[in-house]
Coordinates of C-alpha atoms in Angstrom, one line a residue:
M1 CA 89.9 40.6 162.3
D2 CA 91.5 43.1 160.0
K3 CA 90.0 46.5 160.7
K4 CA 91.8 48.4 158.0
P5 CA 89.4 50.7 156.2
F6 CA 88.6 50.3 152.5
G7 CA 91.4 51.8 150.4
H8 CA 94.2 51.3 152.8
G9 CA 96.1 49.2 150.3
K10 CA 96.0 52.0 147.7
M11 CA 97.4 54.5 150.2
H12 CA 100.2 52.1 151.1
C13 CA 101.0 51.7 147.4
A14 CA 101.1 55.4 147.0
H15 CA 103.5 55.7 149.9
V16 CA 105.7 53.0 148.4
L17 CA 105.8 54.8 145.1
K18 CA 106.7 58.1 146.9
D19 CA 109.5 56.6 148.8
E20 CA 110.9 54.5 146.0
C21 CA 112.8 57.4 144.5
M22 CA 114.5 58.2 147.8
C23 CA 115.5 54.6 148.6
P24 CA 118.8 53.0 147.5
T25 CA 118.8 50.4 144.7
S26 CA 119.3 47.5 147.1
H27 CA 115.7 47.8 148.4
L28 CA 114.0 48.3 145.0
R29 CA 113.3 44.6 144.6
A30 CA 111.7 44.2 148.0
R31 CA 109.4 47.2 147.4
R32 CA 108.5 46.1 143.9
A33 CA 107.5 42.7 145.3
V34 CA 105.2 44.5 147.7
L35 CA 103.6 46.5 144.9
S36 CA 103.2 43.4 142.8
R37 CA 100.9 41.8 145.4
A38 CA 97.1 42.1 144.8
V39 CA 95.8 44.3 147.7
L40 CA 92.2 43.4 148.3
P41 CA 89.9 45.0 150.9
S42 CA 88.9 42.8 153.8
Q43 CA 85.4 41.4 153.5
D44 CA 85.0 41.1 157.3
G45 CA 86.1 44.7 157.8
L46 CA 83.5 45.9 155.3
K47 CA 80.8 44.0 157.1
Q48 CA 81.9 45.4 160.4
C49 CA 81.8 48.9 159.0
L50 CA 78.3 48.3 157.6
A51 CA 77.1 47.0 161.0
E52 CA 78.6 50.1 162.8
F53 CA 76.7 52.8 160.8
R54 CA 73.5 50.8 160.5
Q55 CA 71.0 52.1 163.0
Q56 CA 68.0 50.2 164.2
L57 CA 65.5 53.1 164.1
T58 CA 61.8 53.1 163.6
W59 CA 60.3 54.1 160.3
V60 CA 59.1 57.4 161.6
E61 CA 62.7 58.4 162.2
R62 CA 63.9 57.1 158.8
L63 CA 60.9 58.0 156.5
D64 CA 62.3 55.9 153.7
V65 CA 60.1 54.7 150.9
T66 CA 61.2 52.3 148.2
L67 CA 59.2 52.2 145.0
G68 CA 59.6 50.8 141.5
P69 CA 59.2 52.7 138.2
V70 CA 56.1 54.8 138.2
T71 CA 54.2 55.2 135.0
D72 CA 52.4 58.3 133.8
P73 CA 48.8 58.2 134.9
V74 CA 47.7 60.5 132.1
S75 CA 48.9 58.2 129.3
Q76 CA 46.9 54.9 129.7
S77 CA 49.0 53.1 127.1
A78 CA 52.3 53.6 129.0
S79 CA 53.8 50.4 130.4
T80 CA 56.2 49.9 133.2
S81 CA 58.9 48.8 130.7
D82 CA 59.1 52.2 129.1
A83 CA 62.6 53.5 129.7
V84 CA 63.2 57.2 130.4
D85 CA 65.6 58.9 128.0
P86 CA 68.4 60.3 130.2
E87 CA 69.3 62.9 127.6
N88 CA 65.7 64.4 127.7
D89 CA 65.7 66.9 130.6
F90 CA 61.9 67.3 130.7
Q91 CA 61.2 63.5 130.6
R92 CA 63.8 62.9 133.3
E93 CA 62.5 65.7 135.6
M94 CA 58.9 64.5 135.1
S95 CA 60.0 60.9 136.1
F96 CA 61.6 62.3 139.3
Y97 CA 58.4 64.3 140.0
R98 CA 56.1 61.2 139.5
Q99 CA 58.4 59.1 141.7
A100 CA 58.4 61.6 144.5
Q101 CA 54.6 62.1 144.2
A102 CA 54.0 58.3 144.4
A103 CA 56.3 58.1 147.5
V104 CA 54.3 60.9 149.2
L105 CA 51.0 59.2 148.4
E106 CA 52.3 56.0 150.0
A107 CA 53.9 57.6 153.0
L108 CA 51.0 59.9 154.0
P109 CA 48.6 57.1 155.1
R110 CA 51.3 55.4 157.2
L111 CA 52.0 58.7 158.9
R112 CA 48.3 59.3 159.6
K113 CA 48.0 55.8 161.0
L114 CA 50.9 56.6 163.4
Q115 CA 49.2 59.9 164.3
V116 CA 52.0 62.0 163.0
P117 CA 50.8 65.5 161.8
T118 CA 51.5 66.1 158.1
R119 CA 50.1 69.6 157.7
R120 CA 51.7 72.7 159.1
P121 CA 49.7 75.3 160.9
D122 CA 48.3 78.2 158.8
D123 CA 50.4 80.8 160.7
Y124 CA 53.6 78.9 160.1
F125 CA 55.6 80.1 157.0
A126 CA 58.5 77.9 156.0
E127 CA 61.1 78.7 153.4
M128 CA 61.5 76.5 150.4
A129 CA 64.6 74.3 149.9
K130 CA 65.4 76.4 146.8
S131 CA 64.6 80.1 146.4
D132 CA 62.4 81.5 143.7
Q133 CA 65.4 82.9 141.9
Q134 CA 67.1 79.5 141.7
M135 CA 63.9 77.9 140.4
Q136 CA 63.6 80.7 137.8
K137 CA 67.1 80.1 136.7
I138 CA 66.4 76.4 136.3
R139 CA 63.2 77.2 134.3
Q140 CA 65.1 79.6 132.0
K141 CA 67.8 77.0 131.5
L142 CA 65.3 74.3 130.6
K143 CA 63.5 76.8 128.3
S144 CA 66.8 77.7 126.5
K145 CA 67.6 74.1 126.0
Q146 CA 64.2 73.4 124.5
E147 CA 64.6 76.4 122.2
A148 CA 68.0 75.2 121.2
M149 CA 66.6 71.8 120.4
E150 CA 63.8 73.4 118.3
R151 CA 66.4 75.5 116.4
S152 CA 68.5 72.4 115.8
E153 CA 65.4 70.5 114.4
K154 CA 64.5 73.5 112.2
A155 CA 68.1 73.6 110.9
K156 CA 68.0 69.9 110.1
Q157 CA 64.7 70.3 108.2
L158 CA 66.2 73.2 106.3
R159 CA 69.2 71.2 105.3
A160 CA 67.0 68.3 104.2
M161 CA 64.9 70.7 102.1
R162 CA 68.0 72.2 100.6
K163 CA 69.3 68.7 99.7
Y164 CA 66.0 67.8 98.2
G165 CA 65.9 71.1 96.2
K166 CA 69.4 70.5 94.9
K167 CA 68.4 67.0 94.0
V168 CA 65.4 68.2 92.0
Q169 CA 67.6 70.9 90.3
V170 CA 70.1 68.2 89.3
E171 CA 67.3 66.0 87.9
V172 CA 65.9 69.0 85.9
L173 CA 69.3 69.7 84.4
Q174 CA 69.9 66.1 83.5
R175 CA 66.5 65.9 81.8
R176 CA 67.2 69.1 79.8
Q177 CA 70.6 67.7 78.8
K178 CA 68.9 64.5 77.7
E179 CA 66.3 66.4 75.7
K180 CA 69.0 68.5 74.1
K181 CA 71.0 65.4 73.2
N182 CA 67.9 63.7 71.7
M183 CA 67.1 66.8 69.7
L184 CA 70.6 67.0 68.3
N185 CA 70.5 63.4 67.3
A186 CA 67.2 63.9 65.6
V187 CA 68.6 66.9 63.6
K188 CA 71.7 64.8 62.6
K189 CA 69.4 62.0 61.3
Y190 CA 67.3 64.5 59.4
Q191 CA 70.3 66.0 57.8
K192 CA 71.6 62.6 56.7
G193 CA 68.2 61.7 55.4
L194 CA 67.6 58.9 57.9
S195 CA 64.3 60.5 59.0
D196 CA 61.7 62.6 57.1
K197 CA 60.4 64.7 60.0
L198 CA 61.5 66.3 63.2
D199 CA 59.3 65.2 66.2
F200 CA 60.2 68.0 68.5
L201 CA 59.0 70.6 66.0
D202 CA 55.6 68.9 65.9
E203 CA 55.4 68.9 69.7
E204 CA 56.3 72.6 69.8
Q205 CA 53.5 73.4 67.2
T206 CA 50.9 71.4 69.1
S207 CA 51.9 73.1 72.4
S208 CA 51.8 76.6 70.8
Q209 CA 48.3 75.9 69.3
G210 CA 47.1 74.7 72.7
N211 CA 48.4 77.9 74.3
K212 CA 46.7 80.1 71.7
K213 CA 43.4 78.3 72.2
G214 CA 43.7 78.7 75.9
S215 CA 44.6 82.4 75.6
A216 CA 41.7 83.0 73.2
S217 CA 39.3 81.3 75.6
Q218 CA 40.7 83.5 78.4
R219 CA 40.2 86.6 76.2
T220 CA 36.6 85.7 75.4
K221 CA 35.8 85.0 79.1
K222 CA 37.6 88.2 80.2
G223 CA 35.2 91.2 80.7
P224 CA 35.6 94.8 81.9
N225 CA 37.3 95.3 85.2
A226 CA 35.6 96.5 88.4
K227 CA 36.5 100.1 87.9
R228 CA 35.1 100.1 84.3
R229 CA 31.9 98.4 85.6
Y230 CA 31.5 101.0 88.3
K231 CA 32.0 103.9 85.8
N232 CA 29.4 102.4 83.5
Q233 CA 26.9 102.0 86.3
K234 CA 27.5 105.6 87.5
F235 CA 27.7 107.5 84.1
G236 CA 26.1 104.9 81.7
F237 CA 27.6 103.2 78.7
G238 CA 27.9 105.5 75.7
G239 CA 27.9 102.7 73.2
K240 CA 30.6 100.9 71.2
K241 CA 33.1 103.3 69.6
K242 CA 35.4 100.8 68.0
G243 CA 34.7 100.3 64.3
S244 CA 31.9 102.9 64.1
K245 CA 33.4 104.5 60.9
W246 CA 33.9 101.3 59.1
N247 CA 31.6 100.6 56.1
T248 CA 29.1 97.8 56.2
K249 CA 27.4 95.7 53.5
E250 CA 24.4 98.1 53.4
S251 CA 26.5 101.3 53.2
F252 CA 28.6 99.7 50.4
N253 CA 25.6 98.9 48.3
D254 CA 23.9 102.3 48.9
V255 CA 24.9 104.7 46.0
S256 CA 22.2 107.3 46.4
S257 CA 24.5 110.0 47.6
F258 CA 27.0 109.4 44.7
Q259 CA 27.6 112.4 42.4
S260 CA 29.6 111.8 39.3
K261 CA 30.4 115.5 38.6
V262 CA 31.9 115.9 42.0
A263 CA 33.7 112.6 41.8
H264 CA 35.3 113.6 38.5
N265 CA 36.0 117.3 39.4
K266 CA 33.6 118.6 36.8
G267 CA 31.0 120.3 39.0
P268 CA 31.1 123.2 41.4
G269 CA 32.1 121.1 44.3
K270 CA 34.8 121.8 46.8
G271 CA 37.2 121.9 44.0
G272 CA 40.3 120.0 43.0
R273 CA 43.1 120.6 40.5
G274 CA 40.8 121.6 37.6
G275 CA 37.9 123.0 39.5
K276 CA 37.2 126.7 39.7
G277 CA 36.2 126.5 43.3
G278 CA 38.1 125.1 46.1
K279 CA 39.1 126.1 49.6
K280 CA 40.0 129.7 50.1
K281 CA 43.5 130.4 50.9
R282 CA 44.1 131.8 54.4
P283 CA 45.3 135.4 54.4
G284 CA 48.7 136.3 55.8
K285 CA 49.4 137.7 59.1
R286 CA 49.5 141.4 58.1
A287 CA 46.3 141.0 56.2
R288 CA 44.6 139.5 59.3
Q289 CA 45.9 142.4 61.4
K290 CA 44.4 144.9 59.0
M291 CA 41.1 143.1 59.0
K292 CA 41.1 143.2 62.8
N293 CA 41.9 146.9 62.8
R294 CA 39.0 147.6 60.4
A295 CA 36.6 145.7 62.5
R296 CA 37.4 147.9 65.5

């Protein structure tokens, strides 16, 4: 039986390649013939190696548990056919955790049945396989990966929004160009006498009238602001001042205070050009000073 270990043929080929440069040309054909042979591992040798390292030990010494895919107990709708995404670190780690938990739940009853203690004493403190610093590093790494994925998703959404905004902007520009083209065509037809009216002018007039009506209704509904209302409540409202000196229908028809002599500068009124009276002329500066000195 061939007892050569697996890979012996590859090592032999490597030695042949190494020695080929140092051999004379007469032995090249023989060595190339050796290399051209298909070197396969011996099946009997592999079986013998497998039998040598296989140990017939009890299950307590081996503690091996074989389980199939374990579903998430929280999600009831999960099926055994759900595949784990290998690129998702959290999903992969959670599948490892569920697999290990299911193996422990299956192995504990068997250990108790064999009367093997599974709980350590309260005064026994054992170190973890990984230190707290290592677990903190792993946690930070997973957290940084998650944040990077979130930033990437936000960047994708931002790019999509920018593309959508650019698309809307292009559509608006195209619509404006189309409206401008239609307007120029309508003006040309009107100049040539092909049409008797311009439609876009009518649309602008109707829109402006609608805006005026809306603004008028807003003005009528609009009242004093909060500051003005507070002032009126505190000091009172003195009445309407605007238009108080304008004449009305009653004052226009009332002629009781009309004096014809005063109106035509004939009576002793305040005086005009031909009247004797009139407003006294203001004395000069020196005269006013003399009057002040006399009064003292």
